[in-house]
Amino acid sequence: MYRMKEEIFDELKPRMTKRYRAIHEQITDVIQACGVEEYVEINTVLLGQSIIDYFLDIEALKIKEGIKRVNESKIYAYQTYWFLRRQPVQIVGNRPHDTREIFINEIIAVALIIPKVFKEAGARLDYQCKEIKRFTDLLFYNFKYRHYTQQSLELMVEGMLSGFMYESKKKE
């Protein structure tokens, strides 16, 4: 685990705790929606470490860039990155698994980031839309099999937001 100066940790602890609780609740909702709650569990140590890693990464970025706040794109991207890096949702038991369990962290990551980006853009999320379905499938595939970084995820989020802004300006 990373070592932080005591005063920095004390300053971040309330925000980390709040973020942990929110993410835990969101993950639980996705697990229940997938119907795999009896086959997977949230490893609280790994989830906590993903939150710590996220905050450390963001704090280092703020210091390096000399900024006080980061934009929403960075928040979504860095949180998703560290969630996927730590893989806090674990398979329990020893039964035949399907992809809903094997790739549950990737499913959860898609389920968490896409609605947040749509909300940020003020756009309506319709999973029945073939373009949205194609994009979420591609994102899921990339989370499973491709290399990604915090920065590449941020670029993806920015690209989505730019697309939404472009479409809204075309309609004006």
Coordinates of N, CA and C in Angstrom, one line a residue:
M1 N 0.9 -1.2 0.0 CA 0.0 0.0 0.0 C 0.9 1.2 0.0
Y2 N 0.4 2.3 -0.7 CA 1.2 3.5 -0.7 C 1.2 4.2 0.7
R3 N 2.3 4.8 1.0 CA 2.4 5.6 2.2 C 2.1 7.0 1.9
M4 N 1.2 7.6 2.7 CA 0.9 9.0 2.5 C 1.2 9.8 3.7
K5 N 1.6 11.0 3.6 CA 1.8 11.8 4.8 C 0.5 11.9 5.6
E6 N 0.6 11.8 6.9 CA -0.5 11.7 7.7 C -1.5 12.9 7.5
E7 N -1.1 14.1 7.3 CA -2.0 15.2 7.2 C -2.7 15.1 5.8
I8 N -2.1 14.6 4.8 CA -2.8 14.5 3.5 C -3.8 13.4 3.6
F9 N -3.5 12.3 4.2 CA -4.4 11.2 4.4 C -5.6 11.6 5.2
D10 N -5.4 12.4 6.3 CA -6.4 12.9 7.1 C -7.4 13.8 6.4
E11 N -6.8 14.6 5.5 CA -7.6 15.5 4.7 C -8.4 14.7 3.6
L12 N -7.9 13.7 3.1 CA -8.6 12.9 2.0 C -9.6 11.9 2.6
K13 N -9.4 11.4 3.8 CA -10.1 10.3 4.4 C -11.7 10.5 4.3
P14 N -12.2 11.7 4.7 CA -13.7 11.8 4.5 C -14.2 11.6 3.1
R15 N -13.4 12.2 2.1 CA -13.8 12.0 0.7 C -13.6 10.6 0.2
M16 N -12.6 9.9 0.7 CA -12.4 8.5 0.4 C -13.5 7.7 0.9
T17 N -13.9 7.9 2.1 CA -15.0 7.1 2.8 C -16.3 7.3 2.0
K18 N -16.6 8.6 1.7 CA -17.8 8.9 0.9 C -17.8 8.2 -0.4
R19 N -16.6 8.3 -1.1 CA -16.5 7.6 -2.5 C -16.6 6.1 -2.3
Y20 N -16.0 5.5 -1.3 CA -16.1 4.1 -1.1 C -17.5 3.6 -1.0
R21 N -18.3 4.3 -0.1 CA -19.7 3.9 0.1 C -20.5 4.1 -1.1
A22 N -20.3 5.1 -1.9 CA -21.1 5.3 -3.1 C -20.8 4.3 -4.1
I23 N -19.5 4.0 -4.3 CA -19.1 3.0 -5.3 C -19.5 1.6 -4.9
H24 N -19.4 1.3 -3.6 CA -19.9 0.0 -3.1 C -21.4 -0.2 -3.4
E25 N -22.1 0.8 -3.1 CA -23.6 0.7 -3.4 C -23.9 0.6 -4.9
Q26 N -23.2 1.3 -5.7 CA -23.4 1.2 -7.2 C -23.0 -0.2 -7.7
I27 N -21.9 -0.7 -7.2 CA -21.4 -2.1 -7.5 C -22.5 -3.1 -7.1
T28 N -23.0 -3.0 -5.9 CA -24.0 -3.9 -5.4 C -25.2 -3.9 -6.3
D29 N -25.6 -2.7 -6.7 CA -26.8 -2.6 -7.6 C -26.6 -3.3 -8.9
V30 N -25.4 -3.2 -9.5 CA -25.0 -3.9 -10.8 C -25.0 -5.4 -10.6
I31 N -24.4 -5.8 -9.5 CA -24.3 -7.3 -9.2 C -25.7 -7.8 -9.1
Q32 N -26.6 -7.1 -8.4 CA -28.0 -7.6 -8.3 C -28.7 -7.6 -9.6
A33 N -28.5 -6.5 -10.4 CA -29.1 -6.5 -11.8 C -28.7 -7.6 -12.7
C34 N -27.4 -8.0 -12.5 CA -26.9 -9.1 -13.3 C -27.3 -10.5 -12.8
G35 N -27.9 -10.5 -11.6 CA -28.3 -11.8 -11.0 C -27.2 -12.7 -10.6
V36 N -26.1 -12.2 -10.2 CA -25.0 -13.0 -9.8 C -24.6 -12.8 -8.3
E37 N -25.4 -12.3 -7.5 CA -25.1 -12.0 -6.1 C -24.7 -13.2 -5.3
E38 N -25.2 -14.4 -5.7 CA -24.7 -15.5 -4.9 C -23.4 -16.1 -5.4
Y39 N -22.9 -15.6 -6.5 CA -21.7 -16.1 -7.1 C -20.5 -15.2 -7.0
V40 N -20.7 -14.0 -6.7 CA -19.6 -13.0 -6.6 C -19.8 -12.2 -5.3
E41 N -18.6 -11.6 -4.8 CA -18.7 -10.8 -3.7 C -17.7 -9.6 -3.9
I42 N -17.9 -8.5 -3.2 CA -17.0 -7.4 -3.2 C -15.9 -7.6 -2.2
N43 N -14.7 -7.6 -2.7 CA -13.6 -7.7 -1.7 C -13.3 -6.3 -1.3
T44 N -13.7 -6.0 0.0 CA -13.6 -4.7 0.5 C -12.2 -4.1 0.6
V45 N -11.2 -5.0 0.8 CA -9.8 -4.5 0.8 C -9.4 -4.0 -0.6
L46 N -9.7 -4.8 -1.6 CA -9.4 -4.4 -3.0 C -10.2 -3.2 -3.4
L47 N -11.4 -3.1 -3.0 CA -12.2 -1.9 -3.4 C -11.6 -0.7 -2.7
G48 N -11.3 -0.8 -1.4 CA -10.7 0.3 -0.7 C -9.4 0.7 -1.3
Q49 N -8.6 -0.3 -1.7 CA -7.3 0.0 -2.3 C -7.5 0.8 -3.7
S50 N -8.5 0.4 -4.4 CA -8.8 1.1 -5.7 C -9.2 2.6 -5.4
I51 N -9.9 2.8 -4.3 CA -10.2 4.2 -4.0 C -9.0 5.0 -3.5
I52 N -8.2 4.3 -2.7 CA -6.9 5.0 -2.3 C -6.0 5.3 -3.5
D53 N -5.9 4.3 -4.4 CA -5.1 4.5 -5.6 C -5.6 5.7 -6.5
Y54 N -6.9 5.7 -6.6 CA -7.6 6.8 -7.4 C -7.2 8.1 -6.7
F55 N -7.4 8.3 -5.4 CA -7.2 9.6 -4.8 C -5.7 9.9 -4.9
L56 N -4.8 9.0 -4.7 CA -3.4 9.3 -4.8 C -3.0 9.7 -6.2
D57 N -3.5 9.1 -7.2 CA -3.3 9.4 -8.6 C -3.8 10.8 -8.9
I58 N -5.0 11.1 -8.4 CA -5.6 12.4 -8.7 C -4.8 13.5 -7.9
E59 N -4.4 13.2 -6.7 CA -3.7 14.2 -5.9 C -2.3 14.5 -6.5
A60 N -1.6 13.4 -7.0 CA -0.3 13.6 -7.7 C -0.5 14.4 -9.0
L61 N -1.6 14.2 -9.7 CA -1.9 14.9 -10.9 C -2.1 16.4 -10.6
K62 N -2.9 16.7 -9.5 CA -3.2 18.1 -9.1 C -1.9 18.8 -8.7
I63 N -1.0 18.1 -8.0 CA 0.3 18.7 -7.6 C 1.1 19.0 -8.9
K64 N 1.2 18.0 -9.7 CA 2.1 18.1 -10.9 C 1.6 19.2 -11.8
E65 N 0.3 19.3 -12.0 CA -0.3 20.3 -13.0 C -0.6 21.6 -12.3
G66 N -0.5 21.7 -11.0 CA -0.7 22.9 -10.2 C -2.2 23.3 -10.3
I67 N -3.1 22.4 -10.2 CA -4.5 22.6 -10.2 C -5.2 22.2 -8.9
K68 N -6.3 22.9 -8.6 CA -7.0 22.5 -7.4 C -8.1 21.5 -7.6
R69 N -8.7 21.5 -8.8 CA -9.7 20.5 -9.1 C -9.5 19.9 -10.5
V70 N -10.0 18.7 -10.6 CA -9.9 18.0 -11.9 C -11.3 17.9 -12.5
N71 N -11.4 17.8 -13.8 CA -12.7 17.8 -14.5 C -13.3 16.4 -14.4
E72 N -14.6 16.3 -14.7 CA -15.3 15.1 -14.5 C -14.8 14.0 -15.4
S73 N -14.2 14.3 -16.5 CA -13.7 13.3 -17.4 C -12.5 12.5 -16.7
K74 N -11.7 13.3 -16.0 CA -10.6 12.6 -15.3 C -11.2 11.8 -14.1
I75 N -12.1 12.3 -13.4 CA -12.7 11.5 -12.3 C -13.3 10.2 -12.8
Y76 N -14.1 10.2 -13.9 CA -14.7 9.0 -14.4 C -13.6 8.0 -14.9
A77 N -12.6 8.6 -15.6 CA -11.6 7.7 -16.2 C -10.7 7.1 -15.2
Y78 N -10.2 7.9 -14.2 CA -9.2 7.4 -13.2 C -9.9 6.5 -12.3
Q79 N -11.2 6.7 -11.9 CA -11.9 5.8 -11.0 C -12.1 4.5 -11.7
T80 N -12.5 4.5 -13.0 CA -12.7 3.3 -13.7 C -11.4 2.5 -13.9
Y81 N -10.3 3.2 -14.2 CA -9.0 2.6 -14.3 C -8.6 1.8 -13.1
W82 N -8.7 2.5 -11.9 CA -8.2 1.9 -10.7 C -9.2 0.7 -10.3
F83 N -10.5 0.9 -10.5 CA -11.4 -0.2 -10.3 C -11.0 -1.4 -11.0
L84 N -10.8 -1.3 -12.3 CA -10.4 -2.4 -13.2 C -9.0 -2.9 -12.8
R85 N -8.1 -2.1 -12.4 CA -6.8 -2.5 -12.1 C -6.8 -3.4 -10.8
R86 N -7.7 -3.1 -9.9 CA -7.7 -3.8 -8.6 C -8.7 -5.0 -8.6
Q87 N -9.6 -5.0 -9.6 CA -10.6 -6.1 -9.7 C -11.2 -6.5 -8.4
P88 N -12.0 -5.6 -7.7 CA -12.4 -5.9 -6.4 C -13.6 -6.8 -6.3
V89 N -14.3 -7.2 -7.4 CA -15.4 -8.1 -7.3 C -14.8 -9.5 -7.7
Q90 N -15.0 -10.4 -6.8 CA -14.4 -11.7 -6.9 C -15.5 -12.8 -7.0
I91 N -15.1 -13.9 -7.8 CA -16.0 -15.0 -7.8 C -15.8 -15.8 -6.5
V92 N -17.0 -16.3 -6.0 CA -16.9 -17.2 -4.8 C -17.5 -18.5 -5.2
G93 N -17.1 -19.5 -4.5 CA -17.5 -20.9 -4.8 C -16.8 -21.5 -6.0
N94 N -17.2 -22.7 -6.3 CA -16.5 -23.4 -7.3 C -17.5 -24.1 -8.3
R95 N -18.2 -23.3 -9.0 CA -19.2 -23.9 -9.9 C -18.8 -23.4 -11.3
P96 N -19.4 -24.0 -12.3 CA -19.2 -23.5 -13.7 C -19.6 -22.1 -13.8
H97 N -18.8 -21.3 -14.4 CA -19.0 -19.8 -14.5 C -19.4 -19.5 -15.9
D98 N -20.1 -18.4 -16.0 CA -20.3 -17.8 -17.3 C -19.7 -16.4 -17.4
T99 N -19.7 -15.8 -18.5 CA -19.0 -14.5 -18.6 C -19.5 -13.4 -17.7
R100 N -20.8 -13.5 -17.2 CA -21.3 -12.5 -16.3 C -20.5 -12.6 -15.0
E101 N -19.9 -13.7 -14.6 CA -19.1 -13.8 -13.4 C -17.7 -13.6 -13.7
I102 N -17.2 -14.3 -14.7 CA -15.8 -14.2 -15.1 C -15.3 -12.7 -15.3
F103 N -16.1 -12.0 -16.0 CA -15.8 -10.6 -16.4 C -16.7 -9.6 -15.7
I104 N -17.1 -9.9 -14.4 CA -18.0 -9.1 -13.7 C -17.4 -7.7 -13.5
N105 N -16.1 -7.6 -13.2 CA -15.5 -6.2 -13.0 C -15.6 -5.4 -14.3
E106 N -15.4 -6.0 -15.4 CA -15.5 -5.2 -16.7 C -17.0 -4.8 -16.9
I107 N -17.9 -5.7 -16.6 CA -19.4 -5.4 -16.8 C -19.7 -4.3 -15.9
I108 N -19.2 -4.3 -14.6 CA -19.5 -3.2 -13.7 C -18.9 -1.9 -14.1
A109 N -17.7 -2.0 -14.6 CA -17.0 -0.7 -15.1 C -17.9 -0.1 -16.2
V110 N -18.3 -0.8 -17.2 CA -19.1 -0.3 -18.2 C -20.4 0.3 -17.7
A111 N -21.1 -0.5 -16.8 CA -22.3 -0.1 -16.2 C -22.2 1.1 -15.3
L112 N -21.1 1.4 -14.8 CA -20.9 2.6 -14.0 C -20.5 3.8 -14.8
I113 N -19.6 3.7 -15.8 CA -19.0 4.8 -16.5 C -20.0 5.4 -17.5
I114 N -20.7 4.5 -18.3 CA -21.6 5.0 -19.4 C -22.7 5.9 -18.9
P115 N -23.5 5.5 -17.9 CA -24.5 6.4 -17.4 C -24.0 7.8 -16.8
K116 N -22.8 7.7 -16.2 CA -22.2 9.0 -15.7 C -21.9 9.9 -16.8
V117 N -21.3 9.4 -17.9 CA -20.9 10.3 -19.0 C -22.2 10.8 -19.7
F118 N -23.2 10.0 -19.9 CA -24.4 10.5 -20.5 C -25.1 11.5 -19.6
K119 N -25.1 11.3 -18.3 CA -25.6 12.3 -17.4 C -24.8 13.6 -17.5
E120 N -23.5 13.5 -17.5 CA -22.7 14.7 -17.6 C -23.0 15.5 -18.9
A121 N -23.3 14.8 -19.9 CA -23.6 15.4 -21.2 C -25.0 15.9 -21.3
G122 N -25.8 15.5 -20.3 CA -27.3 15.8 -20.4 C -28.0 15.1 -21.5
A123 N -27.5 13.9 -21.8 CA -28.0 13.1 -22.9 C -28.9 11.9 -22.3
R124 N -29.8 11.5 -23.1 CA -30.7 10.3 -22.7 C -30.0 9.0 -23.0
L125 N -29.8 8.1 -22.1 CA -29.2 6.8 -22.3 C -30.3 5.8 -22.7
D126 N -30.2 5.3 -23.9 CA -31.1 4.3 -24.4 C -30.3 3.1 -24.8
Y127 N -30.3 2.0 -24.0 CA -29.5 0.8 -24.3 C -30.0 0.1 -25.5
Q128 N -31.2 0.4 -25.9 CA -31.8 -0.3 -27.1 C -31.3 0.3 -28.4
C129 N -30.7 1.5 -28.3 CA -30.1 2.2 -29.5 C -28.9 1.4 -30.0
K130 N -28.9 1.0 -31.2 CA -27.9 0.1 -31.7 C -26.5 0.7 -31.6
E131 N -26.4 2.0 -31.8 CA -25.1 2.7 -31.7 C -24.5 2.6 -30.2
I132 N -25.4 2.8 -29.3 CA -25.0 2.8 -27.9 C -24.7 1.3 -27.5
K133 N -25.5 0.4 -28.0 CA -25.2 -1.0 -27.7 C -23.8 -1.4 -28.3
R134 N -23.6 -1.0 -29.5 CA -22.3 -1.3 -30.2 C -21.1 -0.7 -29.4
F135 N -21.3 0.6 -28.9 CA -20.2 1.2 -28.2 C -20.0 0.5 -26.8
T136 N -21.0 0.2 -26.1 CA -20.9 -0.5 -24.8 C -20.2 -1.8 -25.0
D137 N -20.6 -2.5 -26.1 CA -20.0 -3.8 -26.4 C -18.5 -3.7 -26.7
L138 N -18.2 -2.6 -27.4 CA -16.8 -2.4 -27.8 C -16.0 -2.0 -26.5
L139 N -16.6 -1.2 -25.7 CA -15.9 -0.8 -24.4 C -15.7 -2.0 -23.5
F140 N -16.7 -2.8 -23.4 CA -16.5 -4.1 -22.6 C -15.4 -5.0 -23.2
Y141 N -15.4 -5.1 -24.5 CA -14.4 -5.9 -25.2 C -13.0 -5.3 -24.9
N142 N -12.8 -4.0 -25.0 CA -11.6 -3.4 -24.7 C -11.2 -3.5 -23.2
F143 N -12.1 -3.4 -22.3 CA -11.8 -3.7 -20.9 C -11.3 -5.1 -20.7
K144 N -11.8 -6.0 -21.4 CA -11.5 -7.4 -21.2 C -10.1 -7.8 -21.9
Y145 N -9.9 -7.3 -23.1 CA -8.7 -7.8 -23.9 C -7.7 -6.8 -24.3
R146 N -7.9 -5.5 -24.1 CA -7.0 -4.5 -24.6 C -6.3 -3.8 -23.5
H147 N -5.2 -3.1 -23.8 CA -4.5 -2.3 -22.9 C -5.1 -0.9 -22.8
Y148 N -5.3 -0.4 -21.6 CA -5.8 1.0 -21.5 C -5.1 1.6 -20.3
T149 N -5.2 2.9 -20.3 CA -4.6 3.7 -19.2 C -5.6 4.7 -18.7
Q150 N -5.3 5.4 -17.6 CA -6.1 6.4 -17.2 C -6.4 7.5 -18.3
Q151 N -5.3 7.8 -19.0 CA -5.3 8.8 -20.0 C -6.1 8.4 -21.2
S152 N -6.0 7.1 -21.6 CA -6.8 6.7 -22.7 C -8.3 6.6 -22.4
L153 N -8.6 6.3 -21.1 CA -10.0 6.3 -20.7 C -10.5 7.7 -20.6
E154 N -9.7 8.6 -20.2 CA -10.1 10.1 -20.2 C -10.4 10.5 -21.6
L155 N -9.5 10.1 -22.6 CA -9.7 10.5 -24.0 C -11.1 10.0 -24.5
M156 N -11.4 8.7 -24.1 CA -12.7 8.1 -24.5 C -13.8 9.0 -23.9
V157 N -13.8 9.3 -22.7 CA -14.8 10.1 -22.1 C -14.9 11.5 -22.8
E158 N -13.8 12.1 -23.0 CA -13.8 13.4 -23.7 C -14.4 13.3 -25.1
G159 N -14.0 12.2 -25.7 CA -14.6 12.0 -27.1 C -16.1 11.9 -27.1
M160 N -16.6 11.1 -26.1 CA -18.0 11.0 -26.0 C -18.7 12.3 -25.7
L161 N -18.1 13.1 -24.8 CA -18.7 14.4 -24.4 C -18.6 15.3 -25.6
S162 N -17.5 15.3 -26.4 CA -17.4 16.1 -27.6 C -18.5 15.8 -28.6
G163 N -18.7 14.5 -28.8 CA -19.7 14.0 -29.7 C -21.1 14.5 -29.3
F164 N -21.4 14.5 -28.0 CA -22.7 15.0 -27.5 C -22.8 16.5 -27.8
M165 N -21.7 17.2 -27.5 CA -21.8 18.7 -27.8 C -21.9 19.0 -29.3
Y166 N -21.2 18.2 -30.1 CA -21.3 18.4 -31.6 C -22.8 18.2 -32.0
E167 N -23.4 17.1 -31.6 CA -24.7 16.7 -32.0 C -25.7 17.8 -31.5
S168 N -25.5 18.3 -30.3 CA -26.5 19.3 -29.8 C -26.3 20.6 -30.5
K169 N -25.1 21.0 -31.0 CA -24.9 22.2 -31.7 C -25.5 22.0 -33.1
K170 N -25.5 20.8 -33.7 CA -26.1 20.6 -35.0 C -27.6 20.8 -35.0
K171 N -28.2 20.5 -33.9 CA -29.6 20.6 -33.8 C -30.1 22.0 -33.6
E172 N -29.2 22.9 -33.2 CA -29.6 24.3 -32.9 C -29.9 25.0 -34.2

